[in-house]
Short mmCIF file of C-alpha atoms in Angstrom, two decimals:
data_model
loop_
_atom_site.label_atom_id
_atom_site.label_comp_id
_atom_site.label_asym_id
_atom_site.label_seq_id
_atom_site.Cartn_x
_atom_site.Cartn_y
_atom_site.Cartn_z
CA UNK A 1 24.45 11.49 33.97
CA UNK A 2 21.60 11.00 31.22
CA UNK A 3 18.81 8.43 31.22
CA UNK A 4 19.36 6.07 28.03
CA UNK A 5 16.38 5.93 25.84
CA UNK A 6 15.01 2.01 25.72
CA UNK A 7 12.34 1.51 23.69
CA UNK A 8 11.44 -0.95 20.82
CA UNK A 9 12.00 1.15 17.92
CA UNK A 10 10.33 -1.14 15.39
CA UNK A 11 7.24 -1.60 17.59
CA UNK A 12 7.14 2.15 18.16
CA UNK A 13 7.08 2.84 14.23
CA UNK A 14 4.51 0.31 13.56
CA UNK A 15 2.57 2.36 16.14
CA UNK A 16 3.37 5.37 14.24
CA UNK A 17 2.43 3.88 11.21
CA UNK A 18 -1.19 3.15 12.47
CA UNK A 19 -1.80 6.51 13.59
CA UNK A 20 -0.41 8.28 10.35
CA UNK A 21 -2.49 5.92 8.29
CA UNK A 22 -5.79 7.10 10.63
CA UNK A 23 -5.10 10.65 10.66
CA UNK A 24 -2.91 11.42 7.93
CA UNK A 25 0.21 13.47 8.14
CA UNK A 26 -1.33 16.71 8.97
CA UNK A 27 -4.04 15.21 11.42
CA UNK A 28 -1.63 13.32 13.45
CA UNK A 29 -0.56 15.49 16.40
CA UNK A 30 3.01 14.81 18.12
CA UNK A 31 1.00 14.03 21.02
CA UNK A 32 -0.88 11.55 19.20
CA UNK A 33 2.28 9.90 17.69
CA UNK A 34 3.99 9.72 21.23
CA UNK A 35 1.05 8.47 23.12
CA UNK A 36 0.58 5.64 20.52
CA UNK A 37 4.37 4.81 20.65
CA UNK A 38 4.71 5.28 24.59
CA UNK A 39 7.36 7.34 24.64
CA UNK A 40 8.12 10.93 25.38
CA UNK A 41 8.76 13.59 22.68
CA UNK A 42 12.34 14.09 23.81
CA UNK A 43 12.83 10.18 23.27
CA UNK A 44 11.28 10.58 19.77
CA UNK A 45 13.62 13.52 19.01
CA UNK A 46 16.66 11.81 20.36
CA UNK A 47 16.36 8.57 18.30
CA UNK A 48 14.12 9.10 15.41
CA UNK A 49 14.07 12.97 15.01
CA UNK A 50 11.14 14.92 14.01
CA UNK A 51 7.47 14.30 12.94
CA UNK A 52 8.62 14.21 9.25
CA UNK A 53 11.56 12.00 9.48
CA UNK A 54 8.86 9.46 11.87
CA UNK A 55 6.40 9.59 8.74
CA UNK A 56 9.16 8.54 6.29
CA UNK A 57 9.98 5.87 8.51
CA UNK A 58 6.68 4.96 9.00
CA UNK A 59 5.96 5.14 5.31
CA UNK A 60 8.88 2.90 4.73
CA UNK A 61 7.49 0.49 7.37
CA UNK A 62 4.49 0.18 5.71
CA UNK A 63 5.72 -0.32 2.06
CA UNK A 64 8.23 -2.79 3.48
CA UNK A 65 5.30 -4.76 4.93
CA UNK A 66 3.21 -4.48 1.50
CA UNK A 67 6.48 -6.03 -0.20
CA UNK A 68 6.66 -8.78 2.04
CA UNK A 69 3.00 -9.86 1.54
CA UNK A 70 3.93 -9.53 -2.59
CA UNK A 71 6.67 -11.84 -1.83
CA UNK A 72 4.53 -14.23 0.03
CA UNK A 73 1.95 -14.18 -2.52
CA UNK A 74 4.48 -15.10 -5.38
CA UNK A 75 5.98 -17.74 -3.64
CA UNK A 76 2.68 -19.45 -3.61
CA UNK A 77 2.44 -22.83 -5.36
CA UNK A 78 -0.26 -21.55 -7.55
CA UNK A 79 -1.01 -20.83 -11.18
CA UNK A 80 -0.13 -17.08 -11.97
CA UNK A 81 -3.61 -16.38 -12.97
CA UNK A 82 -5.14 -17.56 -9.64
CA UNK A 83 -2.59 -15.58 -7.86
CA UNK A 84 -3.45 -12.69 -9.54
CA UNK A 85 -7.02 -13.11 -9.06
CA UNK A 86 -6.63 -13.62 -5.24
CA UNK A 87 -4.42 -10.35 -5.32
CA UNK A 88 -7.42 -8.51 -7.01
CA UNK A 89 -10.13 -10.01 -4.66
CA UNK A 90 -7.86 -9.50 -1.95
CA UNK A 91 -7.24 -5.76 -2.94
CA UNK A 92 -10.97 -5.30 -2.91
CA UNK A 93 -11.36 -6.66 0.40
CA UNK A 94 -8.66 -4.21 1.68
CA UNK A 95 -10.20 -1.23 -0.14
CA UNK A 96 -13.61 -1.91 1.39
CA UNK A 97 -13.00 -3.41 4.96
CA UNK A 98 -9.82 -1.34 6.30
CA UNK A 99 -11.25 1.64 8.40
CA UNK A 100 -8.57 3.97 7.32
CA UNK A 101 -7.96 2.92 4.16
CA UNK A 102 -4.54 2.49 2.29
CA UNK A 103 -1.50 4.59 3.45
CA UNK A 104 0.11 4.86 0.36
CA UNK A 105 -2.95 6.33 -1.21
CA UNK A 106 -3.40 8.49 1.62
CA UNK A 107 0.49 9.44 1.02
CA UNK A 108 -0.03 10.37 -2.67
CA UNK A 109 -2.96 12.61 -1.97
CA UNK A 110 -1.49 14.43 0.83
CA UNK A 111 2.20 14.73 0.59
CA UNK A 112 3.32 13.39 -2.78
CA UNK A 113 2.94 16.84 -4.06
CA UNK A 114 5.38 18.84 -1.47
CA UNK A 115 8.12 16.03 -0.39
CA UNK A 116 10.42 14.19 -2.54
CA UNK A 117 11.31 11.68 -0.06
CA UNK A 118 7.28 10.86 0.24
CA UNK A 119 7.65 10.56 -3.63
CA UNK A 120 10.51 8.19 -3.43
CA UNK A 121 9.04 5.85 -1.07
CA UNK A 122 5.80 5.88 -3.14
CA UNK A 123 7.80 5.08 -6.24
CA UNK A 124 9.23 2.10 -4.70
CA UNK A 125 5.91 0.97 -3.70
CA UNK A 126 4.52 1.58 -6.86
CA UNK A 127 7.46 -0.40 -8.48
CA UNK A 128 6.98 -3.62 -6.10
CA UNK A 129 3.07 -3.42 -6.83
CA UNK A 130 3.76 -3.27 -11.11
CA UNK A 131 6.57 -5.99 -11.00
CA UNK A 132 4.42 -8.50 -9.12
CA UNK A 133 1.35 -7.52 -11.28
CA UNK A 134 3.57 -7.31 -14.49
CA UNK A 135 5.55 -10.75 -13.79
CA UNK A 136 2.04 -12.86 -13.05
CA UNK A 137 0.42 -11.64 -16.39
CA UNK A 138 3.32 -12.41 -18.11
CA UNK A 139 3.73 -16.19 -16.25
CA UNK A 140 -0.09 -16.35 -17.01
CA UNK A 141 0.48 -15.73 -20.87
CA UNK A 142 3.03 -18.23 -21.01
CA UNK A 143 0.97 -20.53 -19.19
CA UNK A 144 -1.71 -19.94 -21.65
CA UNK A 145 -4.38 -18.67 -19.07
CA UNK A 146 -4.12 -15.36 -20.53
CA UNK A 147 -4.16 -13.51 -24.40
CA UNK A 148 -0.97 -11.93 -25.15
CA UNK A 149 -2.53 -9.39 -27.39
CA UNK A 150 -1.54 -7.09 -25.10
CA UNK A 151 2.24 -6.37 -23.28
CA UNK A 152 2.42 -7.49 -19.47
CA UNK A 153 3.70 -3.97 -18.95
CA UNK A 154 0.67 -2.18 -20.35
CA UNK A 155 -1.97 -4.53 -18.23
CA UNK A 156 0.38 -3.88 -15.15
CA UNK A 157 0.21 -0.22 -15.47
CA UNK A 158 -3.61 -0.53 -16.38
CA UNK A 159 -4.14 -2.49 -13.39
CA UNK A 160 -2.38 -0.22 -11.07
CA UNK A 161 -3.87 3.07 -12.03
CA UNK A 162 -6.88 1.40 -12.07
CA UNK A 163 -6.55 -0.11 -8.31
CA UNK A 164 -5.70 3.33 -7.28
CA UNK A 165 -9.00 4.89 -8.77
CA UNK A 166 -10.99 1.84 -6.80
CA UNK A 167 -9.44 3.57 -3.76
CA UNK A 168 -10.25 7.05 -4.50
CA UNK A 169 -13.81 5.51 -5.44
CA UNK A 170 -14.49 4.01 -2.18
CA UNK A 171 -13.16 7.06 -0.27
CA UNK A 172 -15.82 9.32 -2.08
CA UNK A 173 -18.75 6.86 -2.43
CA UNK A 174 -18.55 3.96 0.27
CA UNK A 175 -20.25 1.82 -2.21
CA UNK A 176 -18.86 -1.87 -1.96
CA UNK A 177 -21.22 -3.46 -4.60
CA UNK A 178 -19.38 -0.66 -7.25
CA UNK A 179 -15.86 -1.90 -6.10
CA UNK A 180 -16.66 -5.39 -6.51
CA UNK A 181 -18.58 -5.03 -9.96
CA UNK A 182 -15.66 -3.11 -11.27
CA UNK A 183 -13.22 -5.96 -9.98
CA UNK A 184 -15.07 -8.53 -11.84
CA UNK A 185 -15.20 -6.29 -15.07
CA UNK A 186 -11.20 -5.90 -14.72
CA UNK A 187 -10.68 -9.82 -14.36
CA UNK A 188 -13.17 -10.32 -17.13
CA UNK A 189 -11.34 -7.97 -19.39
CA UNK A 190 -7.91 -9.30 -18.54
CA UNK A 191 -9.19 -12.79 -19.05
CA UNK A 192 -10.53 -12.18 -22.38
#
């Protein structure tokens, strides 16, 4: 009689996500993943599938975590501009303090050109980030906290691409002051 596979799948996906975040898809071996998940390779294949399927599940888990965090921010009882400024400040803190960087940015550089499922996961994350920023820019304009010379859509697109550039810049230069200066400049430009 075959042994049933018993493990906490959500906890295992979280651990796999951490490995992928640290090592990337290509750098993470099956052994790295199964050791972190505390399962054997046959359990992985029987319950989740192959390494690529595990990566997609880990990526979706990461994006879902980021969406929950955005929802918590949006629920805060604060003016929209304050929520935006805190989001930007926290983004900078994450960029410069997270040892392994943003998994979404890593996925974009490593996998997005060759895997449609990764592209779809990244599009969902980008749309979540965009909607959060766009909504709070529009609210800040309605509340008289920001000029409405530009559309919230344009400013949200600009922020998302700027934020991605901050990630890349930090990966390349490891210059905290540079990222902080760019964030302060962005807030000043937004607040004009």
